[in-house]
Coordinates of C-alpha atoms and ligand atoms in Angstrom, one line a residue:
M1302 CA 31.3 -1.5 10.9
I1303 CA 27.9 0.1 11.6
T1304 CA 24.7 -0.9 9.7
E1305 CA 21.6 1.2 9.7
T1306 CA 18.3 0.6 7.9
A1307 CA 17.1 3.6 5.9
K1308 CA 13.4 2.8 6.7
A1309 CA 10.9 3.9 4.1
K1310 CA 8.9 6.9 5.2
L1311 CA 5.1 7.1 4.7
N1312 CA 2.9 10.2 5.0
L1313 CA -0.3 8.7 6.5
A1314 CA -1.8 12.1 5.8
L1315 CA -0.4 15.2 4.2
H1316 CA -2.2 18.5 4.3
V1317 CA -0.7 21.4 2.4
R1318 CA -1.7 24.6 4.1
A1319 CA 0.0 27.4 2.3
R1320 CA 2.7 28.4 -0.2
R1321 CA 5.5 30.3 1.5
P1322 CA 7.5 33.2 0.2
D1323 CA 10.7 31.0 0.2
G1324 CA 9.2 28.6 -2.3
Y1325 CA 8.4 25.9 0.2
H1326 CA 5.0 24.9 1.4
E1327 CA 3.6 24.9 4.9
L1328 CA 2.5 21.4 5.8
E1329 CA 0.8 19.3 8.4
T1330 CA 1.7 15.7 7.9
L1331 CA 1.7 12.4 9.9
F1332 CA 5.0 10.7 9.3
A1333 CA 5.2 6.9 9.9
F1334 CA 8.0 4.4 9.1
V1335 CA 8.0 0.8 7.9
A1336 CA 10.4 -1.9 9.0
D1337 CA 12.2 -2.2 5.6
G1338 CA 14.3 0.1 3.4
D1339 CA 17.7 0.8 2.0
I1340 CA 20.8 -0.4 4.0
V1341 CA 23.6 2.0 4.9
T1342 CA 26.9 0.7 6.3
V1343 CA 29.7 2.9 7.6
A1344 CA 33.2 2.0 8.6
P1345 CA 36.3 4.1 9.5
A1346 CA 38.7 4.1 6.6
E1347 CA 42.0 5.5 5.4
A1348 CA 40.3 7.4 2.7
D1349 CA 36.6 8.3 1.9
S1350 CA 34.8 5.9 -0.4
F1351 CA 31.2 5.4 -1.5
T1352 CA 29.8 2.2 -2.9
L1353 CA 26.4 1.8 -4.4
T1354 CA 24.7 -1.6 -5.0
G1355 CA 21.1 -2.9 -5.1
P1356 CA 18.2 -3.1 -7.5
F1357 CA 17.9 0.7 -7.8
A1358 CA 21.6 1.5 -7.8
A1359 CA 21.7 2.2 -11.5
V1360 CA 19.2 5.0 -11.2
L1361 CA 21.6 6.9 -8.8
S1362 CA 24.9 5.9 -10.2
G1363 CA 26.8 8.5 -12.1
E1364 CA 25.7 11.2 -9.7
G1365 CA 29.0 11.9 -7.9
D1366 CA 27.1 14.0 -5.3
N1367 CA 24.2 12.5 -3.5
L1368 CA 22.4 12.9 -0.1
V1369 CA 24.6 10.2 1.5
T1370 CA 27.9 11.8 0.6
R1371 CA 26.5 15.2 1.5
A1372 CA 25.3 13.9 4.9
A1373 CA 28.8 12.5 5.5
R1374 CA 30.4 15.8 4.6
G1375 CA 28.0 17.7 6.8
F1376 CA 28.9 15.4 9.7
R1377 CA 32.6 15.8 9.2
D1378 CA 32.3 19.6 9.0
A1379 CA 30.4 19.6 12.3
F1380 CA 32.1 16.8 14.3
G1381 CA 35.2 15.6 12.5
G1382 CA 35.6 11.8 12.7
G1383 CA 38.0 11.3 9.8
A1384 CA 37.4 9.3 6.6
H1385 CA 34.8 6.6 6.1
A1386 CA 33.9 3.8 3.7
I1387 CA 30.2 4.1 3.2
A1388 CA 28.1 1.6 1.3
L1389 CA 24.5 2.0 0.2
Y1390 CA 22.3 -0.9 -0.8
K1391 CA 19.5 0.8 -2.7
C1392 CA 16.3 -1.2 -2.8
L1393 CA 13.7 1.6 -2.5
P1394 CA 12.6 3.2 -5.8
V1395 CA 14.1 6.7 -6.4
A1396 CA 11.9 9.9 -6.5
S1397 CA 8.9 7.9 -5.2
G1398 CA 7.4 9.7 -2.1
I1399 CA 8.8 7.3 0.5
G1400 CA 11.8 9.2 1.6
G1401 CA 14.4 7.3 -0.4
G1402 CA 17.3 9.7 -0.5
S1403 CA 16.2 11.5 2.8
A1404 CA 16.1 8.2 4.6
D1405 CA 19.6 7.3 3.2
A1406 CA 21.0 10.6 4.4
A1407 CA 19.4 10.2 7.8
A1408 CA 20.7 6.6 8.1
T1409 CA 24.2 7.8 7.3
L1410 CA 24.0 10.4 10.0
R1411 CA 22.7 7.8 12.5
A1412 CA 25.5 5.4 11.6
L1413 CA 28.2 8.2 11.9
G1414 CA 26.6 9.3 15.2
R1415 CA 26.8 5.8 16.6
L1416 CA 30.4 5.5 15.5
H1417 CA 31.5 8.8 17.0
D1418 CA 29.1 9.1 19.9
V1419 CA 27.1 12.0 18.6
A1420 CA 23.5 12.3 19.7
L1421 CA 20.6 12.6 17.2
D1422 CA 19.6 16.0 18.5
A1423 CA 23.1 17.3 17.8
M1424 CA 22.7 16.2 14.1
F1425 CA 19.3 17.9 13.6
P1426 CA 20.8 21.0 11.9
I1427 CA 22.7 18.9 9.4
A1428 CA 19.5 16.9 8.6
D1429 CA 17.4 20.0 8.3
A1430 CA 19.8 21.5 5.8
L1431 CA 19.8 18.4 3.7
G1432 CA 16.0 18.3 3.0
S1433 CA 12.6 18.7 4.5
D1434 CA 12.0 15.0 5.2
V1435 CA 15.5 14.3 6.6
P1436 CA 14.8 15.3 10.2
A1437 CA 11.7 13.0 10.3
C1438 CA 13.9 10.2 8.9
L1439 CA 16.7 11.0 11.4
Y1440 CA 14.4 10.1 14.4
G1441 CA 12.4 7.5 12.4
V1442 CA 9.4 7.6 14.7
T1443 CA 5.7 8.3 14.1
A1444 CA 5.4 12.1 14.3
I1445 CA 3.4 15.0 13.2
G1446 CA 5.5 17.3 11.0
R1447 CA 4.8 21.0 10.6
G1448 CA 6.6 23.8 8.8
R1449 CA 8.4 22.3 5.8
G1450 CA 8.0 19.0 7.7
E1451 CA 10.9 19.6 10.0
Q1452 CA 9.0 20.7 13.1
L1453 CA 8.3 17.3 14.7
E1454 CA 6.0 16.2 17.4
P1455 CA 6.2 12.5 18.2
V1456 CA 2.9 10.8 18.6
P1457 CA 1.9 7.2 19.3
G1458 CA 2.0 5.0 16.2
L1459 CA 0.4 1.8 15.1
P1460 CA 3.5 -0.5 15.3
G1461 CA 3.2 -3.9 13.7
T1462 CA 0.3 -2.9 11.4
P1463 CA 0.7 -4.8 8.1
V1464 CA 1.2 -2.5 5.1
L1465 CA 1.7 -2.9 1.4
L1466 CA 3.7 -0.3 -0.6
V1467 CA 3.1 -0.1 -4.3
N1468 CA 5.0 1.9 -6.9
P1469 CA 4.0 1.8 -10.5
G1470 CA 7.5 2.6 -11.8
V1471 CA 7.0 6.3 -12.6
G1472 CA 9.3 8.8 -11.0
V1473 CA 7.7 12.1 -10.1
S1474 CA 9.5 15.3 -9.2
T1475 CA 8.6 16.6 -5.7
A1476 CA 9.1 20.2 -6.8
E1477 CA 6.9 19.7 -9.8
V1478 CA 4.1 18.2 -7.7
F1479 CA 4.2 21.0 -5.2
R1480 CA 4.2 23.5 -8.0
R1481 CA 1.0 22.1 -9.3
W1482 CA -0.8 22.2 -6.0
D1483 CA -3.9 24.4 -6.5
G1484 CA -3.3 26.7 -3.5
V1485 CA -6.5 25.8 -1.7
D1486 CA -6.1 25.2 2.1
R1487 CA -8.5 22.3 2.8
G1488 CA -8.0 22.4 6.6
P1489 CA -5.9 21.0 9.3
L1490 CA -4.8 17.5 10.1
P1491 CA -7.5 15.6 11.9
A1492 CA -6.8 13.5 15.0
D1493 CA -7.6 10.3 13.0
P1494 CA -5.5 10.2 9.8
R1495 CA -8.1 8.1 8.1
E1496 CA -10.2 11.2 8.0
G1497 CA -7.3 13.1 6.5
R1498 CA -6.0 13.5 2.9
N1499 CA -2.9 13.7 0.8
D1500 CA -3.3 17.1 -0.9
L1501 CA -0.6 16.2 -3.3
E1502 CA -2.6 13.3 -4.8
P1503 CA -4.5 15.4 -7.4
P1504 CA -1.3 17.2 -8.8
A1505 CA 0.6 13.9 -8.7
R1506 CA -2.2 12.1 -10.5
A1507 CA -2.2 14.8 -13.2
I1508 CA 1.5 14.0 -13.8
A1509 CA 1.2 10.2 -13.4
P1510 CA -2.4 9.0 -14.1
V1511 CA -1.4 5.4 -13.3
I1512 CA -1.6 6.5 -9.6
D1513 CA -5.4 6.3 -9.9
A1514 CA -5.2 2.7 -10.9
V1515 CA -2.9 1.9 -8.0
L1516 CA -5.2 3.5 -5.5
D1517 CA -8.3 1.9 -6.9
L1518 CA -6.7 -1.6 -6.9
L1519 CA -5.4 -1.2 -3.4
A1520 CA -8.8 0.0 -2.1
A1521 CA -10.5 -3.1 -3.7
Q1522 CA -8.3 -5.5 -1.8
P1523 CA -10.1 -7.5 1.0
G1524 CA -8.9 -6.3 4.4
A1525 CA -7.5 -3.0 3.2
G1526 CA -8.1 0.0 5.6
L1527 CA -6.4 3.3 5.0
V1528 CA -5.3 3.6 1.3
R1529 CA -3.4 6.6 0.2
M1530 CA -0.5 8.0 -1.8
S1531 CA 2.7 8.9 0.2
G1532 CA 4.4 12.2 -0.1
S1533 CA 4.5 13.6 -3.6
G1534 CA 4.1 10.1 -5.0
A1535 CA 4.0 7.9 -6.9
T1536 CA 4.2 5.2 -4.2
C1537 CA 0.8 4.4 -2.6
F1538 CA 0.2 2.2 0.4
A1539 CA -2.6 0.3 2.2
L1540 CA -2.8 -0.6 5.8
F1541 CA -4.2 -4.1 6.4
E1542 CA -6.1 -5.9 9.1
D1543 CA -3.7 -8.8 9.1
D1544 CA -0.6 -10.3 7.3
A1545 CA -2.7 -12.8 5.3
S1546 CA -4.8 -10.1 3.7
R1547 CA -1.7 -8.0 3.0
D1548 CA 0.1 -11.0 1.4
A1549 CA -3.0 -11.9 -0.7
A1550 CA -3.1 -8.3 -1.9
A1551 CA 0.6 -8.4 -2.8
E1552 CA 0.0 -11.5 -4.8
S1553 CA -2.9 -10.0 -6.6
L1554 CA -1.1 -6.7 -7.4
G1555 CA 2.0 -8.6 -8.3
R1556 CA 0.4 -9.4 -11.7
Q1557 CA 0.7 -5.7 -12.7
G1558 CA 4.5 -5.8 -12.7
W1559 CA 4.7 -3.0 -10.2
W1560 CA 7.2 -2.6 -7.4
L1561 CA 5.8 -4.0 -4.2
L1562 CA 7.0 -4.0 -0.6
P1563 CA 4.9 -6.0 1.9
T1564 CA 6.1 -4.8 5.3
R1565 CA 4.8 -3.5 8.6
L1566 CA 4.7 -0.1 10.4
T1567 CA 7.3 0.4 13.2
Ligands
C5P2212 O1 13.3 20.0 1.1 P1 13.5 19.2 -0.2 O2 14.8 19.5 -0.9 O3 13.4 17.7 0.0 O4 12.3 19.6 -1.1 C1 12.3 19.3 -2.5 C2 11.4 20.3 -3.2 O5 10.1 20.0 -2.8 C3 11.6 21.7 -2.8 O6 12.6 22.3 -3.6 C4 10.3 22.3 -2.9 O7 10.0 22.6 -4.3 C5 9.3 21.2 -2.6 N1 8.9 21.3 -1.2 C6 7.9 22.2 -0.9 N2 7.4 22.3 0.4 C7 7.9 21.4 1.4 C8 8.8 20.4 1.0 C9 9.3 20.4 -0.3 O8 7.5 23.0 -1.7 N3 7.4 21.5 2.6

């Protein structure tokens, strides 16, 4: 049996540059990953099966088709490998800007690739067809993403940096957030992501005003550095100077009843 962590994805900065004729948006984003996420296990089996457990399993259950089963189908169409028992332990909130389903699909591909000796690069086209963030999640390393997010340039990261993820429990639709982007190109990604932005914050806040409160509270925490929303929201994050200040912030924000993940960048 192969186990892969579907590490949560963060956009340390996300600049939307243009609306494309195909309905997607041209981006410049800095992808980073944290140590924790959903867990995917894959084992060879007589017949295909998919099992879903974990605190956020109920949100996904009932959907016969999901990114994990689609990834497995894509793998089999390209590389064979027979039937598999796949299990997903879902502990990341769904539709929350931290990759969730994309990371699950990518972890499924990585697990199948390890099982059948298929290299990551060979699985890129499957990842690309599954969603804009799936290629970034497939490699799972700090990288600048351009195009829809699939044109990746690995860059040095800040491994070990303490980070706190906060989700106020409101799911927001990525397509809806992009649709509400005001169409103004505010410029390229700077070398230092702290000087960057997430251009999807204003449209996401219009849909889920609670994001303002999350960002304000995170920014007020002692030791918090970069504070931003990830992806199309509503999950926000803060990078911290040290574990103690991150843990103190988690304790303080815990009173809100929000979903929290104290973790670190990889
Ligand atoms: O690629 P993915 O299926 O994950 O994207 C979900 C939706 O988000 C797309 O249908 C599109 O509306 C929007 N999107 C976008 N530009 C991107 C990525 C996603 O407009 N670069």
